[in-house]
Every structure is written in C-alpha cells, then in structure tokens.
Amino acid sequence: MRLYDMHREDFARRYPALKSFFESHAPLFALFRLLSKAAVILTYGMYAAGLVLVGLDIWNKGLSADGNVLLRLVGITVLPFAAFALCTAVRKGINAPRPYEMGIVPLIPKKTKGLSCPSRHTACVTAIALSWLIISPPIGVIMVCAAVFIAFSRIVSGVHYPLDVLSGAVLSILVYGGGLLIFALVRTNL
C-alpha cells in the first residue's frame, strides 16, 4: 500500500501542471471532452454491435458449425462480464479514494466516493477492445486505441490515478488471457 501512497503523492504534485495545460488551452480541452465522450459512446456501441454480430453468427451457422463462433460468443459475453465482476469486487475490497477526495481539483468534477482502484471504465473498455480482437482483429486494434484514449482521459480528467487505470487494463488482460487459455484447454479435450 505504501507504493500506492507514493504514486498518489507523485500524481498530486504533477497533476496541477497537466490541469493548467488544459485550462490554458480551452479549445483543446473542449475537443478532449468531446472525444472522451465520443470514445465511451463508441466503445459501448461497439459492444452492442459485437453482441449482434455474434448473435447473427449463431443464428446463421449454429455453435457447432464453426468452432470460432463459440470463441466469439465467450469473448463477447462471458469474459467481459468476468472482467466487470472481478473489477467491481476488487475495487469494492480496496475502496481507494479518488484523486479529488485527496485534495486534487479535477478538470471534470465527479461525486463518486472511493472505488478508484482499479478503474472499472478502463477494465470494461479494455474487455470490449479485447472482444473485438477476437471478432475482427482490424476493428479490435481501433478499439484498443479507443480504450487507451479512454484510460488516458480518466487520468487527465482527475477522476483516477494512473495506477488505477493501469490496474483496470491489466485486470481485463489477465481475465482474457486466463479465459482464452481455459477455453483452449476445454476445446482440445472435447
């Protein structure tokens, strides 16, 4: 926990300069806010699109016709839910304060108390991006870029520490890696 405290102290020293930069460049900040909202809307819209595409695959081919259909189904349903649930449980257990609870004045005000680490926004958008890497790798790369931008926006807006977003992303990557390994092991034993 001491390492996390040092990280928060370092962020508290550095954040005012980052905030000042955006405050002194109002058009850039307006663009940043617009892109941040658009990226979140895009990501959740793409999650819905992924569900529809996988549903259409199942409707047209069935689960047994193409082994990859089952992989895409697990990738778009089970693994994102697992990442969301695990992140929710971990952050509730840790219940770390958010930067604005520790004296940092955020660029974008928020009222949530605690539950800062890991960042659930980051965990969820990372899970969705990883889902798209399974469904369509080229679109998945775009979604990974959107997830990185969203994670960065959580830091810039002052609602999460860098370690919060990093731990959210790592949590989803571990869930996906473990889930895909289990899927491969089960599939080879069938």
PDB file of C-alpha atoms in Angstrom:
ATOM      1  CA  MET A   1       0.000   0.000   0.000  1.00  0.00           C
ATOM      2  CA  ARG A   2       2.936   2.317   0.588  1.00  0.00           C
ATOM      3  CA  LEU A   3       3.833   2.165  -3.119  1.00  0.00           C
ATOM      4  CA  TYR A   4       0.284   3.232  -3.979  1.00  0.00           C
ATOM      5  CA  ASP A   5       0.559   6.124  -1.494  1.00  0.00           C
ATOM      6  CA  MET A   6       3.818   7.250  -3.118  1.00  0.00           C
ATOM      7  CA  HIS A   7       2.138   7.030  -6.516  1.00  0.00           C
ATOM      8  CA  ARG A   8      -0.756   9.213  -5.311  1.00  0.00           C
ATOM      9  CA  GLU A   9       1.639  11.777  -3.823  1.00  0.00           C
ATOM     10  CA  ASP A  10       3.598  11.931  -7.084  1.00  0.00           C
ATOM     11  CA  PHE A  11       0.368  12.366  -9.058  1.00  0.00           C
ATOM     12  CA  ALA A  12      -0.754  15.155  -6.689  1.00  0.00           C
ATOM     13  CA  ARG A  13       2.494  17.004  -7.457  1.00  0.00           C
ATOM     14  CA  ARG A  14       2.257  16.533 -11.226  1.00  0.00           C
ATOM     15  CA  TYR A  15      -1.476  16.901 -11.859  1.00  0.00           C
ATOM     16  CA  PRO A  16      -1.700  20.707 -11.415  1.00  0.00           C
ATOM     17  CA  ALA A  17       0.629  21.222 -14.404  1.00  0.00           C
ATOM     18  CA  LEU A  18      -1.453  18.853 -16.541  1.00  0.00           C
ATOM     19  CA  LYS A  19      -4.651  20.569 -15.457  1.00  0.00           C
ATOM     20  CA  SER A  20      -3.139  24.001 -16.082  1.00  0.00           C
ATOM     21  CA  PHE A  21      -2.175  22.988 -19.619  1.00  0.00           C
ATOM     22  CA  PHE A  22      -5.738  22.012 -20.497  1.00  0.00           C
ATOM     23  CA  GLU A  23      -7.230  25.025 -18.713  1.00  0.00           C
ATOM     24  CA  SER A  24      -4.979  27.375 -20.680  1.00  0.00           C
ATOM     25  CA  HIS A  25      -5.939  25.714 -23.972  1.00  0.00           C
ATOM     26  CA  ALA A  26      -9.740  25.903 -23.841  1.00  0.00           C
ATOM     27  CA  PRO A  27     -10.364  24.734 -27.441  1.00  0.00           C
ATOM     28  CA  LEU A  28      -8.108  21.721 -26.885  1.00  0.00           C
ATOM     29  CA  PHE A  29      -9.898  20.928 -23.628  1.00  0.00           C
ATOM     30  CA  ALA A  30     -13.295  21.196 -25.362  1.00  0.00           C
ATOM     31  CA  LEU A  31     -12.065  18.822 -28.063  1.00  0.00           C
ATOM     32  CA  PHE A  32     -10.668  16.476 -25.410  1.00  0.00           C
ATOM     33  CA  ARG A  33     -14.027  16.356 -23.581  1.00  0.00           C
ATOM     34  CA  LEU A  34     -15.896  15.757 -26.830  1.00  0.00           C
ATOM     35  CA  LEU A  35     -13.534  12.957 -27.887  1.00  0.00           C
ATOM     36  CA  SER A  36     -13.678  11.411 -24.410  1.00  0.00           C
ATOM     37  CA  LYS A  37     -17.464  11.203 -24.504  1.00  0.00           C
ATOM     38  CA  ALA A  38     -17.459  10.024 -28.117  1.00  0.00           C
ATOM     39  CA  ALA A  39     -14.925   7.275 -27.356  1.00  0.00           C
ATOM     40  CA  VAL A  40     -17.034   5.935 -24.488  1.00  0.00           C
ATOM     41  CA  ILE A  41     -20.206   6.015 -26.617  1.00  0.00           C
ATOM     42  CA  LEU A  42     -18.334   4.342 -29.495  1.00  0.00           C
ATOM     43  CA  THR A  43     -16.975   1.625 -27.224  1.00  0.00           C
ATOM     44  CA  TYR A  44     -20.313   0.717 -25.671  1.00  0.00           C
ATOM     45  CA  GLY A  45     -21.980   0.927 -29.085  1.00  0.00           C
ATOM     46  CA  MET A  46     -19.356  -1.432 -30.467  1.00  0.00           C
ATOM     47  CA  TYR A  47     -20.044  -3.803 -27.591  1.00  0.00           C
ATOM     48  CA  ALA A  48     -23.703  -3.921 -28.640  1.00  0.00           C
ATOM     49  CA  ALA A  49     -22.640  -4.367 -32.271  1.00  0.00           C
ATOM     50  CA  GLY A  50     -20.398  -7.267 -31.253  1.00  0.00           C
ATOM     51  CA  LEU A  51     -23.274  -8.943 -29.447  1.00  0.00           C
ATOM     52  CA  VAL A  52     -25.461  -8.547 -32.535  1.00  0.00           C
ATOM     53  CA  LEU A  53     -22.765  -9.895 -34.889  1.00  0.00           C
ATOM     54  CA  VAL A  54     -22.101 -12.924 -32.720  1.00  0.00           C
ATOM     55  CA  GLY A  55     -25.848 -13.497 -32.351  1.00  0.00           C
ATOM     56  CA  LEU A  56     -26.229 -13.401 -36.147  1.00  0.00           C
ATOM     57  CA  ASP A  57     -23.320 -15.861 -36.479  1.00  0.00           C
ATOM     58  CA  ILE A  58     -25.064 -18.240 -34.100  1.00  0.00           C
ATOM     59  CA  TRP A  59     -28.391 -17.750 -35.892  1.00  0.00           C
ATOM     60  CA  ASN A  60     -26.860 -18.438 -39.302  1.00  0.00           C
ATOM     61  CA  LYS A  61     -24.241 -21.084 -38.507  1.00  0.00           C
ATOM     62  CA  GLY A  62     -25.108 -22.521 -35.112  1.00  0.00           C
ATOM     63  CA  LEU A  63     -22.489 -23.068 -32.448  1.00  0.00           C
ATOM     64  CA  SER A  64     -21.147 -26.356 -33.815  1.00  0.00           C
ATOM     65  CA  ALA A  65     -20.697 -25.313 -37.458  1.00  0.00           C
ATOM     66  CA  ASP A  66     -17.731 -23.078 -36.724  1.00  0.00           C
ATOM     67  CA  GLY A  67     -15.655 -23.518 -33.558  1.00  0.00           C
ATOM     68  CA  ASN A  68     -14.739 -19.853 -33.734  1.00  0.00           C
ATOM     69  CA  VAL A  69     -18.382 -18.852 -33.233  1.00  0.00           C
ATOM     70  CA  LEU A  70     -18.243 -20.318 -29.734  1.00  0.00           C
ATOM     71  CA  LEU A  71     -14.958 -18.500 -29.090  1.00  0.00           C
ATOM     72  CA  ARG A  72     -16.502 -15.200 -30.207  1.00  0.00           C
ATOM     73  CA  LEU A  73     -19.566 -15.876 -28.035  1.00  0.00           C
ATOM     74  CA  VAL A  74     -17.409 -16.478 -24.954  1.00  0.00           C
ATOM     75  CA  GLY A  75     -15.233 -13.478 -25.894  1.00  0.00           C
ATOM     76  CA  ILE A  76     -18.153 -11.046 -26.131  1.00  0.00           C
ATOM     77  CA  THR A  77     -20.267 -12.318 -23.225  1.00  0.00           C
ATOM     78  CA  VAL A  78     -18.520 -14.386 -20.559  1.00  0.00           C
ATOM     79  CA  LEU A  79     -15.116 -12.679 -20.489  1.00  0.00           C
ATOM     80  CA  PRO A  80     -16.328  -9.038 -20.381  1.00  0.00           C
ATOM     81  CA  PHE A  81     -18.785  -9.978 -17.633  1.00  0.00           C
ATOM     82  CA  ALA A  82     -15.998 -11.749 -15.721  1.00  0.00           C
ATOM     83  CA  ALA A  83     -13.739  -8.689 -16.054  1.00  0.00           C
ATOM     84  CA  PHE A  84     -16.552  -6.361 -14.924  1.00  0.00           C
ATOM     85  CA  ALA A  85     -17.477  -8.571 -11.955  1.00  0.00           C
ATOM     86  CA  LEU A  86     -13.883  -9.102 -10.825  1.00  0.00           C
ATOM     87  CA  CYS A  87     -13.079  -5.392 -11.158  1.00  0.00           C
ATOM     88  CA  THR A  88     -16.199  -4.473  -9.181  1.00  0.00           C
ATOM     89  CA  ALA A  89     -15.270  -6.892  -6.385  1.00  0.00           C
ATOM     90  CA  VAL A  90     -11.611  -5.826  -6.246  1.00  0.00           C
ATOM     91  CA  ARG A  91     -12.342  -2.104  -6.197  1.00  0.00           C
ATOM     92  CA  LYS A  92     -15.002  -2.588  -3.528  1.00  0.00           C
ATOM     93  CA  GLY A  93     -12.477  -4.525  -1.437  1.00  0.00           C
ATOM     94  CA  ILE A  94      -9.753  -1.905  -1.888  1.00  0.00           C
ATOM     95  CA  ASN A  95     -12.113   1.112  -1.793  1.00  0.00           C
ATOM     96  CA  ALA A  96      -9.269   3.510  -2.610  1.00  0.00           C
ATOM     97  CA  PRO A  97     -10.069   7.221  -2.558  1.00  0.00           C
ATOM     98  CA  ARG A  98     -10.234   9.132  -5.814  1.00  0.00           C
ATOM     99  CA  PRO A  99      -7.826  11.980  -6.573  1.00  0.00           C
ATOM    100  CA  TYR A 100     -10.443  14.638  -5.887  1.00  0.00           C
ATOM    101  CA  GLU A 101     -11.021  13.138  -2.435  1.00  0.00           C
ATOM    102  CA  MET A 102      -7.335  13.675  -1.723  1.00  0.00           C
ATOM    103  CA  GLY A 103      -7.256  17.402  -2.428  1.00  0.00           C
ATOM    104  CA  ILE A 104      -6.820  17.372  -6.208  1.00  0.00           C
ATOM    105  CA  VAL A 105      -9.257  19.632  -8.021  1.00  0.00           C
ATOM    106  CA  PRO A 106     -10.244  17.661 -11.154  1.00  0.00           C
ATOM    107  CA  LEU A 107     -10.781  19.085 -14.605  1.00  0.00           C
ATOM    108  CA  ILE A 108     -14.094  17.259 -14.791  1.00  0.00           C
ATOM    109  CA  PRO A 109     -15.955  17.216 -11.461  1.00  0.00           C
ATOM    110  CA  LYS A 110     -17.375  13.921 -10.231  1.00  0.00           C
ATOM    111  CA  LYS A 111     -19.100  12.943  -6.994  1.00  0.00           C
ATOM    112  CA  THR A 112     -18.341   9.214  -6.624  1.00  0.00           C
ATOM    113  CA  LYS A 113     -16.561   8.433  -3.359  1.00  0.00           C
ATOM    114  CA  GLY A 114     -13.891   5.750  -3.180  1.00  0.00           C
ATOM    115  CA  LEU A 115     -13.820   2.803  -5.576  1.00  0.00           C
ATOM    116  CA  SER A 116     -10.935   4.323  -7.506  1.00  0.00           C
ATOM    117  CA  CYS A 117      -8.707   1.287  -7.974  1.00  0.00           C
ATOM    118  CA  PRO A 118      -8.960  -0.461 -10.346  1.00  0.00           C
ATOM    119  CA  SER A 119     -10.753   1.777 -12.825  1.00  0.00           C
ATOM    120  CA  ARG A 120     -13.898  -0.014 -13.930  1.00  0.00           C
ATOM    121  CA  HIS A 121     -14.262   2.211 -17.006  1.00  0.00           C
ATOM    122  CA  THR A 122     -10.812   1.128 -18.096  1.00  0.00           C
ATOM    123  CA  ALA A 123     -11.436  -2.524 -17.278  1.00  0.00           C
ATOM    124  CA  CYS A 124     -14.681  -2.533 -19.266  1.00  0.00           C
ATOM    125  CA  VAL A 125     -13.391  -0.728 -22.352  1.00  0.00           C
ATOM    126  CA  THR A 126     -10.298  -2.942 -22.353  1.00  0.00           C
ATOM    127  CA  ALA A 127     -12.534  -6.026 -22.189  1.00  0.00           C
ATOM    128  CA  ILE A 128     -14.624  -4.737 -25.088  1.00  0.00           C
ATOM    129  CA  ALA A 129     -11.500  -3.984 -27.133  1.00  0.00           C
ATOM    130  CA  LEU A 130     -10.171  -7.484 -26.465  1.00  0.00           C
ATOM    131  CA  SER A 131     -13.540  -8.910 -27.545  1.00  0.00           C
ATOM    132  CA  TRP A 132     -13.192  -7.127 -30.857  1.00  0.00           C
ATOM    133  CA  LEU A 133      -9.682  -8.503 -31.305  1.00  0.00           C
ATOM    134  CA  ILE A 134     -11.383 -11.917 -31.337  1.00  0.00           C
ATOM    135  CA  ILE A 135     -14.315 -10.880 -33.563  1.00  0.00           C
ATOM    136  CA  SER A 136     -12.370  -8.752 -36.055  1.00  0.00           C
ATOM    137  CA  PRO A 137      -8.684  -8.030 -35.390  1.00  0.00           C
ATOM    138  CA  PRO A 138      -8.543  -4.829 -37.526  1.00  0.00           C
ATOM    139  CA  ILE A 139     -11.527  -3.348 -35.674  1.00  0.00           C
ATOM    140  CA  GLY A 140     -10.021  -4.679 -32.435  1.00  0.00           C
ATOM    141  CA  VAL A 141      -6.891  -2.585 -32.984  1.00  0.00           C
ATOM    142  CA  ILE A 142      -9.049   0.529 -33.360  1.00  0.00           C
ATOM    143  CA  MET A 143     -10.921  -0.434 -30.194  1.00  0.00           C
ATOM    144  CA  VAL A 144      -7.645  -0.906 -28.299  1.00  0.00           C
ATOM    145  CA  CYS A 145      -6.666   2.637 -29.331  1.00  0.00           C
ATOM    146  CA  ALA A 146     -10.038   3.905 -28.080  1.00  0.00           C
ATOM    147  CA  ALA A 147      -9.523   2.030 -24.787  1.00  0.00           C
ATOM    148  CA  VAL A 148      -6.083   3.607 -24.333  1.00  0.00           C
ATOM    149  CA  PHE A 149      -7.557   7.053 -25.000  1.00  0.00           C
ATOM    150  CA  ILE A 150     -10.383   6.471 -22.511  1.00  0.00           C
ATOM    151  CA  ALA A 151      -7.892   5.299 -19.874  1.00  0.00           C
ATOM    152  CA  PHE A 152      -5.796   8.414 -20.501  1.00  0.00           C
ATOM    153  CA  SER A 153      -8.904  10.599 -20.262  1.00  0.00           C
ATOM    154  CA  ARG A 154      -9.704   9.187 -16.803  1.00  0.00           C
ATOM    155  CA  ILE A 155      -6.299  10.400 -15.618  1.00  0.00           C
ATOM    156  CA  VAL A 156      -6.459  13.798 -17.348  1.00  0.00           C
ATOM    157  CA  SER A 157      -9.964  14.456 -16.043  1.00  0.00           C
ATOM    158  CA  GLY A 158      -8.676  13.885 -12.493  1.00  0.00           C
ATOM    159  CA  VAL A 159     -11.042  11.068 -11.548  1.00  0.00           C
ATOM    160  CA  HIS A 160      -8.431   8.272 -11.421  1.00  0.00           C
ATOM    161  CA  TYR A 161      -4.763   7.851 -10.703  1.00  0.00           C
ATOM    162  CA  PRO A 162      -2.558   6.338 -13.436  1.00  0.00           C
ATOM    163  CA  LEU A 163      -2.167   3.164 -11.370  1.00  0.00           C
ATOM    164  CA  ASP A 164      -5.971   2.849 -11.215  1.00  0.00           C
ATOM    165  CA  VAL A 165      -6.328   2.765 -14.994  1.00  0.00           C
ATOM    166  CA  LEU A 166      -3.283   0.545 -15.432  1.00  0.00           C
ATOM    167  CA  SER A 167      -4.646  -1.967 -12.930  1.00  0.00           C
ATOM    168  CA  GLY A 168      -8.065  -1.913 -14.651  1.00  0.00           C
ATOM    169  CA  ALA A 169      -6.466  -2.684 -18.014  1.00  0.00           C
ATOM    170  CA  VAL A 170      -4.199  -5.381 -16.582  1.00  0.00           C
ATOM    171  CA  LEU A 171      -7.133  -6.996 -14.792  1.00  0.00           C
ATOM    172  CA  SER A 172      -9.056  -7.327 -18.073  1.00  0.00           C
ATOM    173  CA  ILE A 173      -5.998  -8.610 -19.912  1.00  0.00           C
ATOM    174  CA  LEU A 174      -5.469 -11.269 -17.226  1.00  0.00           C
ATOM    175  CA  VAL A 175      -9.149 -12.271 -17.318  1.00  0.00           C
ATOM    176  CA  TYR A 176      -8.985 -12.575 -21.101  1.00  0.00           C
ATOM    177  CA  GLY A 177      -5.691 -14.448 -21.099  1.00  0.00           C
ATOM    178  CA  GLY A 178      -6.926 -16.871 -18.454  1.00  0.00           C
ATOM    179  CA  GLY A 179     -10.307 -17.233 -20.108  1.00  0.00           C
ATOM    180  CA  LEU A 180      -8.828 -17.950 -23.524  1.00  0.00           C
ATOM    181  CA  LEU A 181      -6.410 -20.466 -22.015  1.00  0.00           C
ATOM    182  CA  ILE A 182      -9.275 -22.272 -20.268  1.00  0.00           C
ATOM    183  CA  PHE A 183     -11.309 -22.144 -23.487  1.00  0.00           C
ATOM    184  CA  ALA A 184      -8.422 -23.667 -25.462  1.00  0.00           C
ATOM    185  CA  LEU A 185      -7.873 -26.402 -22.877  1.00  0.00           C
ATOM    186  CA  VAL A 186     -11.567 -27.302 -22.758  1.00  0.00           C
ATOM    187  CA  ARG A 187     -11.821 -27.238 -26.546  1.00  0.00           C
ATOM    188  CA  THR A 188      -8.849 -29.593 -27.045  1.00  0.00           C
ATOM    189  CA  ASN A 189     -10.298 -32.057 -24.524  1.00  0.00           C
ATOM    190  CA  LEU A 190     -13.734 -32.247 -26.209  1.00  0.00           C
TER     191      LEU A 190
END
